[in-house]
Short mmCIF file of C-alpha atoms in Angstrom, two decimals:
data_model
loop_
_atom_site.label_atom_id
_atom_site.label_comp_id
_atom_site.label_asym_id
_atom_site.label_seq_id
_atom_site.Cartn_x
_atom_site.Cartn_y
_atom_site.Cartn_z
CA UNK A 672 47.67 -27.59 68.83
CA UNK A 673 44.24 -26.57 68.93
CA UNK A 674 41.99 -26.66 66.04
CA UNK A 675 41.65 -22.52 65.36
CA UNK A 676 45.55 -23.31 65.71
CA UNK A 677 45.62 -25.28 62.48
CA UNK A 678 46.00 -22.80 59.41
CA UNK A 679 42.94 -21.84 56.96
CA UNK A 680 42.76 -24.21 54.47
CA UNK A 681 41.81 -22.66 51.03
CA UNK A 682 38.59 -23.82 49.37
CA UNK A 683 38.71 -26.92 47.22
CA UNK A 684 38.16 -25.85 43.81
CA UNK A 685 34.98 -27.60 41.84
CA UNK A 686 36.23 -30.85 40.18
CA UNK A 687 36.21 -31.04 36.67
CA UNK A 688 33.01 -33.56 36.43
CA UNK A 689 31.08 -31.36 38.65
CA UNK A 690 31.89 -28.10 36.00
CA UNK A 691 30.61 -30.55 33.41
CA UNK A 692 27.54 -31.65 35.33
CA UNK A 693 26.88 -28.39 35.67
CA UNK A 694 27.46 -27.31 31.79
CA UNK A 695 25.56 -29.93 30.65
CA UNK A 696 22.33 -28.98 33.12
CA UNK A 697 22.21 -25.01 31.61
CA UNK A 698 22.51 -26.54 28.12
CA UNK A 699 19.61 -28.99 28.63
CA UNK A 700 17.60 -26.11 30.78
CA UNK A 701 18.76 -23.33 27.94
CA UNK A 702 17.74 -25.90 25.20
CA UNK A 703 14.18 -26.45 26.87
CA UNK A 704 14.22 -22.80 26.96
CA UNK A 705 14.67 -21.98 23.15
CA UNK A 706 12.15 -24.33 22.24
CA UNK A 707 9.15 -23.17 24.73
CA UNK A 708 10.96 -19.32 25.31
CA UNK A 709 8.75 -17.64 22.24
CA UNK A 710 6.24 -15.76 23.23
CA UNK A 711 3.37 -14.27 20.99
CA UNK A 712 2.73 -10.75 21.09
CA UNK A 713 0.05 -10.55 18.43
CA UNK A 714 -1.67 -11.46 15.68
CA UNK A 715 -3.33 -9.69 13.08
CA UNK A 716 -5.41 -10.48 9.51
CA UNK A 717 -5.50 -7.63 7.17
CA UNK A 718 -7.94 -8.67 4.06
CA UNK A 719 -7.57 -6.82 0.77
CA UNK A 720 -9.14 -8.01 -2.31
CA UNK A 721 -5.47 -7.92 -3.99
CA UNK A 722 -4.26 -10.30 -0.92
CA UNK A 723 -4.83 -11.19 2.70
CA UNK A 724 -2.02 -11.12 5.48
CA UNK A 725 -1.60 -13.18 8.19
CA UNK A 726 0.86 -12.12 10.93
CA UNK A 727 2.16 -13.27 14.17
CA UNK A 728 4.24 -11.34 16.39
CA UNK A 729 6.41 -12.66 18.38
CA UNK A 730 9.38 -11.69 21.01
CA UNK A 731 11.76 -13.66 19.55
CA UNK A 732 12.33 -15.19 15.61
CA UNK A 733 9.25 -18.22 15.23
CA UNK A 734 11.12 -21.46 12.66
CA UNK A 735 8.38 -22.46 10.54
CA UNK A 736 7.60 -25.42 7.34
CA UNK A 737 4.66 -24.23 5.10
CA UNK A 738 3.56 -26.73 2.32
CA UNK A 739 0.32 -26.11 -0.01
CA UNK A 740 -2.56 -28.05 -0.29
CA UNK A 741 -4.44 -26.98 -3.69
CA UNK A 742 -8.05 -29.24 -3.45
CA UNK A 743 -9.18 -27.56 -1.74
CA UNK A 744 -6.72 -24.52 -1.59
CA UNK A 745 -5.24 -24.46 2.12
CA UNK A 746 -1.69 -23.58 3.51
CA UNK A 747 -0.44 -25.37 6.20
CA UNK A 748 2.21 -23.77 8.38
CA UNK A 749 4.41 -25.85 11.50
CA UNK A 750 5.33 -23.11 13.27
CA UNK A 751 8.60 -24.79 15.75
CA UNK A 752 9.81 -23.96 19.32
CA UNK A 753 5.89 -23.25 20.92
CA UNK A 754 2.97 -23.98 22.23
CA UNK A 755 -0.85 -23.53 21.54
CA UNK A 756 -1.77 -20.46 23.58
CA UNK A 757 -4.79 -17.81 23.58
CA UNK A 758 -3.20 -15.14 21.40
CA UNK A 759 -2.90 -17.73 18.58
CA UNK A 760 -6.38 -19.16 19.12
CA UNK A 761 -7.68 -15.41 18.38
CA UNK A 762 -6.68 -16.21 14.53
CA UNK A 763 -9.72 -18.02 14.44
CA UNK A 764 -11.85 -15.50 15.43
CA UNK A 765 -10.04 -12.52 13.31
CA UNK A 766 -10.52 -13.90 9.67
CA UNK A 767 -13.98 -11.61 8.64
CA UNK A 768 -17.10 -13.08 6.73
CA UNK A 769 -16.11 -10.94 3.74
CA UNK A 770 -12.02 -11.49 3.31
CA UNK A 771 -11.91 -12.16 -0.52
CA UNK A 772 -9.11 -14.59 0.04
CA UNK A 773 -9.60 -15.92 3.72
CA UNK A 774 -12.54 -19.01 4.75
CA UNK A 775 -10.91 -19.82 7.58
CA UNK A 776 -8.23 -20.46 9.88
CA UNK A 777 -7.42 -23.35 11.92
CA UNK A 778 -4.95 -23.84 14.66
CA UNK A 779 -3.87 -26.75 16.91
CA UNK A 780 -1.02 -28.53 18.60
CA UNK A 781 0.70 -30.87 16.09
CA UNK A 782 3.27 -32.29 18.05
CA UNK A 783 5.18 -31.16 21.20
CA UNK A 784 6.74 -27.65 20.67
CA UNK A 785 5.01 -27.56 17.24
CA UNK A 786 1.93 -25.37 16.48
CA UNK A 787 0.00 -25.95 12.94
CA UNK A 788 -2.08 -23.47 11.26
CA UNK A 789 -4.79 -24.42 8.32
CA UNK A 790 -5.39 -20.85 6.55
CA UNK A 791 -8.42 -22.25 4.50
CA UNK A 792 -8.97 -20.48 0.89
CA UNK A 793 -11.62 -18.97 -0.86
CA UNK A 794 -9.49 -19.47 -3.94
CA UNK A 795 -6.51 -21.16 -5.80
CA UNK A 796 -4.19 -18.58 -4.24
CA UNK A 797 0.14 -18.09 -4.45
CA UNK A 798 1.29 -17.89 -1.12
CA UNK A 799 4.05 -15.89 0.50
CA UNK A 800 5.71 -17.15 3.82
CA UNK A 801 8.50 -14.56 5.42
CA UNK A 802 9.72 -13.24 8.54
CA UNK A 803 10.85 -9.31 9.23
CA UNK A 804 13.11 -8.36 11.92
CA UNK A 805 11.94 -5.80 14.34
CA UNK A 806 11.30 -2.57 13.43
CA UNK A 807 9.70 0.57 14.68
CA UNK A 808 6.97 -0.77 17.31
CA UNK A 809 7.13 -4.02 15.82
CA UNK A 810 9.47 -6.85 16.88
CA UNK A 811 9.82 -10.02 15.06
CA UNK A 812 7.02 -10.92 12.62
CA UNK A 813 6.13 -14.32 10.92
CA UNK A 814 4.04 -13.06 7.67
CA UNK A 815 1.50 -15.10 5.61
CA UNK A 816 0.57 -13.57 2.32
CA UNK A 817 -2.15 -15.11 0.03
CA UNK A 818 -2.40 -14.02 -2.84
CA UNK A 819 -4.90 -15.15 -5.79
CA UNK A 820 -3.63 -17.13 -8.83
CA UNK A 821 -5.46 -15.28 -10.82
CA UNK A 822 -3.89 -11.43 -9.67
CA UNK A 823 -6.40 -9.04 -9.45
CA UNK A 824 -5.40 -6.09 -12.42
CA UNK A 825 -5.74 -2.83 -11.45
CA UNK A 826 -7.54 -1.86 -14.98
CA UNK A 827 -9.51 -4.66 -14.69
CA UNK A 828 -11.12 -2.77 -11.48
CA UNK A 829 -11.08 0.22 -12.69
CA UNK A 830 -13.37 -0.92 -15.43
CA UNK A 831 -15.51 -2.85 -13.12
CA UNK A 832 -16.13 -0.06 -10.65
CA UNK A 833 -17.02 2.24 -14.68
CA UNK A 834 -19.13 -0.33 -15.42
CA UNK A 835 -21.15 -0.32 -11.99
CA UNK A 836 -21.33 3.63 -11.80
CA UNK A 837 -22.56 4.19 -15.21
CA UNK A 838 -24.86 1.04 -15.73
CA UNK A 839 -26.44 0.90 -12.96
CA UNK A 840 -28.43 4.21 -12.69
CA UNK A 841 -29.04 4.01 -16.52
CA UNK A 842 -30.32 1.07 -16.70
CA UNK A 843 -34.08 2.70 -15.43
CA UNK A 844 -33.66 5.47 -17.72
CA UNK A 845 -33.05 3.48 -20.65
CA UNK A 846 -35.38 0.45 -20.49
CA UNK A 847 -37.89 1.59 -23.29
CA UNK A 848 -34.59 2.84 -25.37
CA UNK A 849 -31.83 1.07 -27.59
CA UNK A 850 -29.13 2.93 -27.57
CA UNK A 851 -26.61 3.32 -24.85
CA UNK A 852 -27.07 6.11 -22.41
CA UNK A 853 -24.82 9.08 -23.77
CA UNK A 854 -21.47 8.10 -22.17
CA UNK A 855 -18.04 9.75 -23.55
CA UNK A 856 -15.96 6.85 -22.14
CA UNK A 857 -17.72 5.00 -25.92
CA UNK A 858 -16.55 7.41 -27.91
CA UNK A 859 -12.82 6.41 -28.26
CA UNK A 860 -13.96 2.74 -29.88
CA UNK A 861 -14.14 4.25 -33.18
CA UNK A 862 -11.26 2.51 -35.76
CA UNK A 863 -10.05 6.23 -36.56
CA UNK A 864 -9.91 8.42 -33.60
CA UNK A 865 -6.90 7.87 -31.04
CA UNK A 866 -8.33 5.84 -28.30
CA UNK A 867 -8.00 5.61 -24.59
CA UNK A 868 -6.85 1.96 -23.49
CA UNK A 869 -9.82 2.75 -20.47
CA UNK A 870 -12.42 4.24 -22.58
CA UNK A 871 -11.95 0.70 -25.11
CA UNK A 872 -12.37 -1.58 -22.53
CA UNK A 873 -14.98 -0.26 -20.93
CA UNK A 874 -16.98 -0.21 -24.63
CA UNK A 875 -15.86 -3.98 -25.06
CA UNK A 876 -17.56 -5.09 -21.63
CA UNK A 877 -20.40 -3.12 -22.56
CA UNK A 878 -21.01 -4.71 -25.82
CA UNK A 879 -20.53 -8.23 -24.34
CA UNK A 880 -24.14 -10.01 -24.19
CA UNK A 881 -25.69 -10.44 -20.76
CA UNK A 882 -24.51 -9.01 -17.87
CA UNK A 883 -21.13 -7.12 -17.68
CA UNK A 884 -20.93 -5.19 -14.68
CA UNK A 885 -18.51 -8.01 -13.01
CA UNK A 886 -15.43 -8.08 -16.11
CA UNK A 887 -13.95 -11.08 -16.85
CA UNK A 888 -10.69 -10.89 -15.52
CA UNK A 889 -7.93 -11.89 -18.14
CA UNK A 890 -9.94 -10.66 -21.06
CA UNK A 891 -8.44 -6.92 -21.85
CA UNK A 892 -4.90 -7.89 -20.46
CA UNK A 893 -3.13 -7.73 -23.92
CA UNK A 894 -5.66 -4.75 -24.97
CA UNK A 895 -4.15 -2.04 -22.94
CA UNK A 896 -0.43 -2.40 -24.05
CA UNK A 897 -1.10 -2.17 -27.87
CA UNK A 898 -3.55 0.78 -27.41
CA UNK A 899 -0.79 2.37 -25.55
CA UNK A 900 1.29 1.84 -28.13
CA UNK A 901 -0.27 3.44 -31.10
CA UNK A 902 -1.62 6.87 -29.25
CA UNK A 903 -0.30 9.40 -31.10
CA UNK A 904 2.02 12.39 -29.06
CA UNK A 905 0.94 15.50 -30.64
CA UNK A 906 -0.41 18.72 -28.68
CA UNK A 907 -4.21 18.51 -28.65
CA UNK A 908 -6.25 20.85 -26.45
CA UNK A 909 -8.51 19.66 -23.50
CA UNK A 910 -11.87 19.89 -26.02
CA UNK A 911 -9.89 17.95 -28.50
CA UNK A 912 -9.50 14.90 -26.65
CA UNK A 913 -12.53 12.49 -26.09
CA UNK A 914 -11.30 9.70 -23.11
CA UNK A 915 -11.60 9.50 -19.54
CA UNK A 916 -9.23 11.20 -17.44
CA UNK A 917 -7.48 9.31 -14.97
CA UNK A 918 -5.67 10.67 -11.63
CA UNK A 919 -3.94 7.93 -9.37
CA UNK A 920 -4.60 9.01 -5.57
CA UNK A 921 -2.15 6.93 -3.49
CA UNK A 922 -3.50 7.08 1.04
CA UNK A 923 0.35 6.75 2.30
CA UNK A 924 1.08 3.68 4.60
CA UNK A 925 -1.53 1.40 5.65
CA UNK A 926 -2.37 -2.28 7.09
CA UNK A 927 0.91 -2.81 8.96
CA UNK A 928 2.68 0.62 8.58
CA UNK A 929 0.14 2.89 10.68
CA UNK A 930 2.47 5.67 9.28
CA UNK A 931 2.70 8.44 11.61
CA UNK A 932 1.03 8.68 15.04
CA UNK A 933 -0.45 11.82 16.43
CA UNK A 934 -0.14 12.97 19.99
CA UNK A 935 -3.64 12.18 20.65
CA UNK A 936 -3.59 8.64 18.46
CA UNK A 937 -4.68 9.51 15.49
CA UNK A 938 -2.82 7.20 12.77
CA UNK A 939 -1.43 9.07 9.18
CA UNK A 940 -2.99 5.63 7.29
CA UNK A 941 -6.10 6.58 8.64
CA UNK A 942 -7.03 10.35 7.78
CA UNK A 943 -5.67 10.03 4.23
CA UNK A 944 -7.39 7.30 3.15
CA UNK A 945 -10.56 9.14 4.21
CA UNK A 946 -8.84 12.43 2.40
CA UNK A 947 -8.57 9.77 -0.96
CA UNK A 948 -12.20 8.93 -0.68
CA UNK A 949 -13.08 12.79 -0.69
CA UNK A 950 -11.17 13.30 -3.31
CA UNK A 951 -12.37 10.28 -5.57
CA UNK A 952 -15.88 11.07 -4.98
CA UNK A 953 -14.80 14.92 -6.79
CA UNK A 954 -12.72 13.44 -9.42
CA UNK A 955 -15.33 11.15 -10.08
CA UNK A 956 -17.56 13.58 -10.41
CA UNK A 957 -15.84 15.61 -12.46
CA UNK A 958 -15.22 16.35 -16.28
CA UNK A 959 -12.67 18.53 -17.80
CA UNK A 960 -13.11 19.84 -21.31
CA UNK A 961 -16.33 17.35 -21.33
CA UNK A 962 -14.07 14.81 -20.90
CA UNK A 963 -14.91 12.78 -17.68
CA UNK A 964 -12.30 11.80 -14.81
CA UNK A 965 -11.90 9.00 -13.20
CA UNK A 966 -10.10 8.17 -9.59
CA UNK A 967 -8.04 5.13 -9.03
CA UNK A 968 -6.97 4.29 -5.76
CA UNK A 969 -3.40 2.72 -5.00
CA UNK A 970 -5.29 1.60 -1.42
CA UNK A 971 -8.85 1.06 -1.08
CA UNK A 972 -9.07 -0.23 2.48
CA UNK A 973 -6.42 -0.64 5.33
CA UNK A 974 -3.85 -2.72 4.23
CA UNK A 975 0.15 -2.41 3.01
CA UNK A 976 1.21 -1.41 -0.46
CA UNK A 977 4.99 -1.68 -1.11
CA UNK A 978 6.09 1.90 -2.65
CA UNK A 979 6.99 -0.11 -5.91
CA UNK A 980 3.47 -1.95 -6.61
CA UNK A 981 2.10 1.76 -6.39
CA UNK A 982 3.74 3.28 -9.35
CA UNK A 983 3.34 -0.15 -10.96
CA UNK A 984 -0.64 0.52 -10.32
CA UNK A 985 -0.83 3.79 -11.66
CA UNK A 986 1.04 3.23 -14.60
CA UNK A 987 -0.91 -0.18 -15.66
CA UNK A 988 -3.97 2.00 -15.72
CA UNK A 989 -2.19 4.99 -17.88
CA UNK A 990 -2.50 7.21 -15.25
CA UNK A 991 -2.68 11.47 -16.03
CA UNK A 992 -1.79 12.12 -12.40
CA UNK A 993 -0.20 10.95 -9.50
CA UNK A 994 -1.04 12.48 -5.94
CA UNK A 995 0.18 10.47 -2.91
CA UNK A 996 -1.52 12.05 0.74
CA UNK A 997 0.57 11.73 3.93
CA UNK A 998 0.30 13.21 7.16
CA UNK A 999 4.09 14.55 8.24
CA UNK A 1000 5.69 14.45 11.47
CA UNK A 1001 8.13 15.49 13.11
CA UNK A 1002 10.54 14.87 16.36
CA UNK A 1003 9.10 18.20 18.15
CA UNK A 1004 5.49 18.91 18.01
CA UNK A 1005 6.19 22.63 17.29
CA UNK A 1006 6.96 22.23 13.24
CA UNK A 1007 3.15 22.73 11.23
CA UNK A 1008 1.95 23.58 8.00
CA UNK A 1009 1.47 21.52 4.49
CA UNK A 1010 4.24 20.61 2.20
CA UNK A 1011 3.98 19.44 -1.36
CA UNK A 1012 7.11 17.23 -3.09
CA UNK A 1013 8.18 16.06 -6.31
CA UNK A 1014 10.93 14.05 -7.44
CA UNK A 1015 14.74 15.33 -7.73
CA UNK A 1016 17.49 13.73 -9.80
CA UNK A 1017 20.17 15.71 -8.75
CA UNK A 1018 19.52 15.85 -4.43
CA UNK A 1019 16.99 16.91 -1.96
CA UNK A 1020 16.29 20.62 -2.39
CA UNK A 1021 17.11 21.19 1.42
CA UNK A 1022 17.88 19.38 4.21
CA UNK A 1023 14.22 18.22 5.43
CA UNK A 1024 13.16 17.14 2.21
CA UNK A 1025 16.08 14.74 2.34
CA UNK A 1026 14.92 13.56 5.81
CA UNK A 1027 10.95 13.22 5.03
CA UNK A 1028 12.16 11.39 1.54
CA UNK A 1029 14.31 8.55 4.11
CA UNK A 1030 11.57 8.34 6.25
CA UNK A 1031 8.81 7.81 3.60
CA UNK A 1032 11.15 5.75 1.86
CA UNK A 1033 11.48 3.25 4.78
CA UNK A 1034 7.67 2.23 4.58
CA UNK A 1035 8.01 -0.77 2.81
CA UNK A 1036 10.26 -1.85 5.79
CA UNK A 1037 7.86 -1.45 8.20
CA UNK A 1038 4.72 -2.78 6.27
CA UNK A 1039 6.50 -5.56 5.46
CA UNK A 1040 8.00 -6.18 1.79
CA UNK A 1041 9.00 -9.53 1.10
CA UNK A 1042 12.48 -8.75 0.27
CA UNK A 1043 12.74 -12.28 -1.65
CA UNK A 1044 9.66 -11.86 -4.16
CA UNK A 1045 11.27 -11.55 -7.51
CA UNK A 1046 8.60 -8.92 -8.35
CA UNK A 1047 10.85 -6.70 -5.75
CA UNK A 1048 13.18 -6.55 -8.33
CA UNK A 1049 10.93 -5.40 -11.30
CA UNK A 1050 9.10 -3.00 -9.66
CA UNK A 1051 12.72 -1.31 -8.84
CA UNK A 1052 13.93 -1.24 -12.30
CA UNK A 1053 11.55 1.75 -12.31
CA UNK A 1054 13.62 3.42 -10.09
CA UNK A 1055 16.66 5.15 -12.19
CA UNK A 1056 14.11 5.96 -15.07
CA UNK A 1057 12.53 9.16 -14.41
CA UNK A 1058 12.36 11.78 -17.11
CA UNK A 1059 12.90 15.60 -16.73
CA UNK A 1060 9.25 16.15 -18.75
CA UNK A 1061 8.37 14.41 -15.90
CA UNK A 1062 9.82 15.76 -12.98
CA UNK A 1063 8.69 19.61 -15.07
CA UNK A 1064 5.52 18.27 -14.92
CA UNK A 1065 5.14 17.61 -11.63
CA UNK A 1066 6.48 21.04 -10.24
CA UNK A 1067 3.64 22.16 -12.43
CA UNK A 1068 1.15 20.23 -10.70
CA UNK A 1069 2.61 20.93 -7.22
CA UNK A 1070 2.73 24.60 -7.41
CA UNK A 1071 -1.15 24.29 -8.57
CA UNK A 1072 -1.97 22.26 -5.64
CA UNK A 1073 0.43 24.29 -3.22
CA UNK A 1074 -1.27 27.46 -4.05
CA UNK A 1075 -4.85 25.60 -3.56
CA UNK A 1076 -4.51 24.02 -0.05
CA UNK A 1077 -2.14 27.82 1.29
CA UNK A 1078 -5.57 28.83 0.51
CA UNK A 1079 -7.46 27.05 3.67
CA UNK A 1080 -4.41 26.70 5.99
CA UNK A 1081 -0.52 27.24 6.82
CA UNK A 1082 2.29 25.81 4.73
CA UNK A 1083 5.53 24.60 5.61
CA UNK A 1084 7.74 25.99 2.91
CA UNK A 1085 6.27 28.43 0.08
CA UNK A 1086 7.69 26.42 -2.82
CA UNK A 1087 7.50 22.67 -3.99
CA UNK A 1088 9.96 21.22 -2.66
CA UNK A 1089 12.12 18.06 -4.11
CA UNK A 1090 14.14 14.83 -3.02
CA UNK A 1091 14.23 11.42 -3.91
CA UNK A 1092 10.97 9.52 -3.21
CA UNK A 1093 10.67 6.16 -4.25
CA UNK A 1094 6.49 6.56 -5.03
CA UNK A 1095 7.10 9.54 -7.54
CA UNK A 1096 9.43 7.80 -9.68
CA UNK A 1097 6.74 6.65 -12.15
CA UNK A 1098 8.70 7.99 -15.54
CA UNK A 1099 5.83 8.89 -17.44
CA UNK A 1100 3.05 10.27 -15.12
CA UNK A 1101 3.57 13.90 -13.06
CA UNK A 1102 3.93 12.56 -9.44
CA UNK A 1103 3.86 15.10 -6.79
CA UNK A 1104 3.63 13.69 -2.96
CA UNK A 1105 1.36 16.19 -0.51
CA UNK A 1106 1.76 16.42 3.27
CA UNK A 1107 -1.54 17.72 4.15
CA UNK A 1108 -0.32 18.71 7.60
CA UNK A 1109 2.02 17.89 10.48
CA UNK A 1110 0.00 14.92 12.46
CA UNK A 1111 2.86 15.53 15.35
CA UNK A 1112 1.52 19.12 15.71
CA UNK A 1113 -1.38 19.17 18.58
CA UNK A 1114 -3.97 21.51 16.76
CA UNK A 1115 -2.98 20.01 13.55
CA UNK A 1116 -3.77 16.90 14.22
CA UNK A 1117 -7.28 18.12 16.08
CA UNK A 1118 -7.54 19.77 12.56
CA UNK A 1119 -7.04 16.39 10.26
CA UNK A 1120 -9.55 14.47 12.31
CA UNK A 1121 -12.32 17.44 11.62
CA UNK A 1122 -14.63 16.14 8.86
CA UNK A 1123 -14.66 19.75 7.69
CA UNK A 1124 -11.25 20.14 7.38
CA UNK A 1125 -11.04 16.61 5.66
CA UNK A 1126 -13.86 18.31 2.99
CA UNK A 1127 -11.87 21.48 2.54
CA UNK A 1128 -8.05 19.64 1.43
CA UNK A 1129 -10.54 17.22 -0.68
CA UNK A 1130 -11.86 20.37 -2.28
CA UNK A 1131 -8.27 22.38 -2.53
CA UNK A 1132 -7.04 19.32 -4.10
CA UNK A 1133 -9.53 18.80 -6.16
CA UNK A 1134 -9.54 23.01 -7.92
CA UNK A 1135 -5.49 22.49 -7.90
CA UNK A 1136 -5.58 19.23 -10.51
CA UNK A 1137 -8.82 21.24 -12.60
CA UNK A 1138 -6.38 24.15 -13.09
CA UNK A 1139 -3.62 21.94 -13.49
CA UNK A 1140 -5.55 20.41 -16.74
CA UNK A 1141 -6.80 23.53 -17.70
CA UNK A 1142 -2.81 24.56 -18.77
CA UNK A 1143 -1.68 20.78 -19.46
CA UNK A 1144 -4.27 18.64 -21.59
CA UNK A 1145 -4.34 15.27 -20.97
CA UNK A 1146 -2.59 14.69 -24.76
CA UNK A 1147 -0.18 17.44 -24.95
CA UNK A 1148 2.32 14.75 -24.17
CA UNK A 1149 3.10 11.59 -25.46
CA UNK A 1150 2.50 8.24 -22.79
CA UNK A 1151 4.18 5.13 -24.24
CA UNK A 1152 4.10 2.47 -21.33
#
């Protein structure tokens, strides 16, 4: 019998030990592999004088140990499973001369598979160490955020930025002269007129000896609350009052949420923050009734706000108004024109203010909230406690400011419309939330990159809250906060 005689043996099946051998060499590679397999995307430092960010992108979740060094103030982070490479040597370079929280970063390898990074402070600081999970453009995110022991109060600046515009070109004028320079915001410091919690710090600073334009920062704290307390709510007219008027203007998005993107690039953060300094530089310059205004800024600069912190801001400096500016888009360029919102307690008032409301809504996602921070958690007990004054009010305002900007360009819908968005749920200041155009829309987006069109919403906005005080005086209604 010849060998092709013999019948096909079938092949010998791989012994148990070899299976193992096997096994046991993809666990050891795969193991290798999780430790050295992330790879970082990108890193970015956003400095704000309220806190700086560090983040570091990555394509898969970074396991880190943080511990905090406090002479001198430094954070140390192990960041596990990589190595030392150029993207996380650019930290170095990123942190900028003037980052109020930032000296320096530092970055080396620690131990095998273990990177370190040495954030060096300016400051005692609080620091926040979180990851996100990917989102939008972004996938997974290790997030560093320093903020100062001492938190920076929103009145507090307010007063110091008064301070600097009044004092400073007065000071010339008034060398050879005693008294102040004639300034309304003094007025309200007298025991029996109802004063303005602004207007009474600004007089304190002022009387303070030597120099005052840089407040100290826990000082007028407590002073706000109890002047809150005792302002009277009875009608007065706009000539009656004697305080400084205060609108909140809240540039959508920002640092980490680039909001939306236009088909040419431009970002939403971008043109309304430059559409909030227009504004501010009006309102600032600006009196109603002889009583001056005054612009506060939920963002100053290019860096995230959760939705929460921004009412919180407006109400800590006893905001009259709140206007939020965003830039709309949509999933077709084709849709155009501006839109104004306000708040709705009982449903969206049609189907795409329900959509725009979900999408705003999900900014804090993509900026980054620290879902663990226990301030989360205050800032949404604001949430539920809206007022129908309010939400009145704010119709008001929006069909001023509707009326204004259908003056120098299309809008969307005719009427203000409403839904539930998180930023206009501050219960005791009319919040309205205008989308000055749609950034998806070619020649709309050509238009909200024009420097003249930027001037002409700055000055719509600005005639739509003067008539809106004209009818509604700051006093007419009763703040308690």
């Amino acid at each position: 019998m010849t060998a092709d005689a013999h019948p096909a043996c079938p092949p010998r099946s791989p012994s148990r030990r070899s299976l193992l051998q096997v096994g046991s060499l993809v666990l050891l590679l795969g193991t290798q592999q999780i430790a050295r397999g992330a790879s970082i995307l990108a890193v970015r430092v956003w400095p704000a004088p309220e806190y700086s960010r560090v983040t570091i992108e990555s394509d898969t979740k970074l396991v880190a140990k943080q511990f905090f060094v406090t002479t001198p103030p430094r954070l140390a982070v192990d960041i596990e499973g990589i190595d030392l490479s150029p993207e996380l040597r650019e930290l170095v370079a990123k942190v900028k001369p003037d980052d109020p929280n930032i000296a320096g970063i530092r970055v080396g390898q620690n131990a095998p598979g273990v990177v370190r990074l040495v954030v060096d402070l300016k400051q005692a600081a609080q620091p926040q160490v979180f990851t996100l999970p990917p989102i939008a453009a972004y996938q997974h995110r290790l997030v560093f955020d320093l903020y100062p022991a001492e938190p920076v109060d929103p009145l507090e600046a307010l007063i110091a930025e008064r301070l600097r515009d009044t004092t400073a070109p007065a000071a010339a004028a008034s060398a050879s002269a005693p008294p102040r320079p004639a300034d309304k915001t003094a007025a309200p410091a007298k025991p029996h007129e109802p004063a303005d919690p602004l207007g009474d710090l600004i007089a304190q600073h002022a009387d303070r000896p030597g120099p005052s334009a840089t407040p100290t920062p826990a000082a007028p704290t407590p002073a706000a609350p109890s002047v809150a307390a005792n302002r009277p709510g009875g009608r007065a007219t706009a000539t009656q009052t004697d305080r400084i008027i205060i609108v909140a203007l809240d540039p959508g998005h920002g640092g980490e949420d680039p909001g939306a993107i236009g088909p040419a690039g431009t970002r939403e953060k971008d043109v309304v923050l430059r559409v909030a300094h227009l504004l501010r530089d009006r309102i600032n310059a600006t009196t109603v009734g002889g009583n001056p205004m005054r612009a506060f800024l939920t963002r100053d600069g290019d860096y995230f706000v959760p939705l929460g912190t921004r009412v919180e801001k407006a109400r800590r400096v006893q905001a009259d108004l709140f206007v939020s500016i965003h830039a709309d888009a949509f999933t077709t360029p084709a849709a155009r024109g501006a839109s104004v919102f306000a708040l709705s307690q009982s449903g969206a008032s049609s189907t795409a203010a329900r959509w725009l409301a979900n999408k705003e809504n999900q900014a804090d996602l993509v900026g980054g909230l620290n879902v663990q921070s226990k301030d989360r958690h205050v800032q949404r007990a604001l949430l539920d406690m809206s007022t129908t004054a309010q939400i009145n009010d704010s119709l008001a305002l929006g069909t001023v400011l509707l009326g204004e900007i259908g003056n120098i360009g299309r809008l969307h819908k005719p009427r203000v419309e409403q839904a539930g968005f998180a930023v206009l749920k501050a219960p005791d200041i009319p919040s309205v939330l205008v989308e000055t155009a749609f950034i998806s829309n070619p020649e709309e987006e050509a238009r909200l990159r024009s420097s003249a069109y930027q001037q002409q919403l700055a000055d719509a906005l600005m005639r739509g809250i003067t008539r809106y005080f004209a009818k509604n005086p700051p006093l007419a209604r009763s703040r308690s906060v």
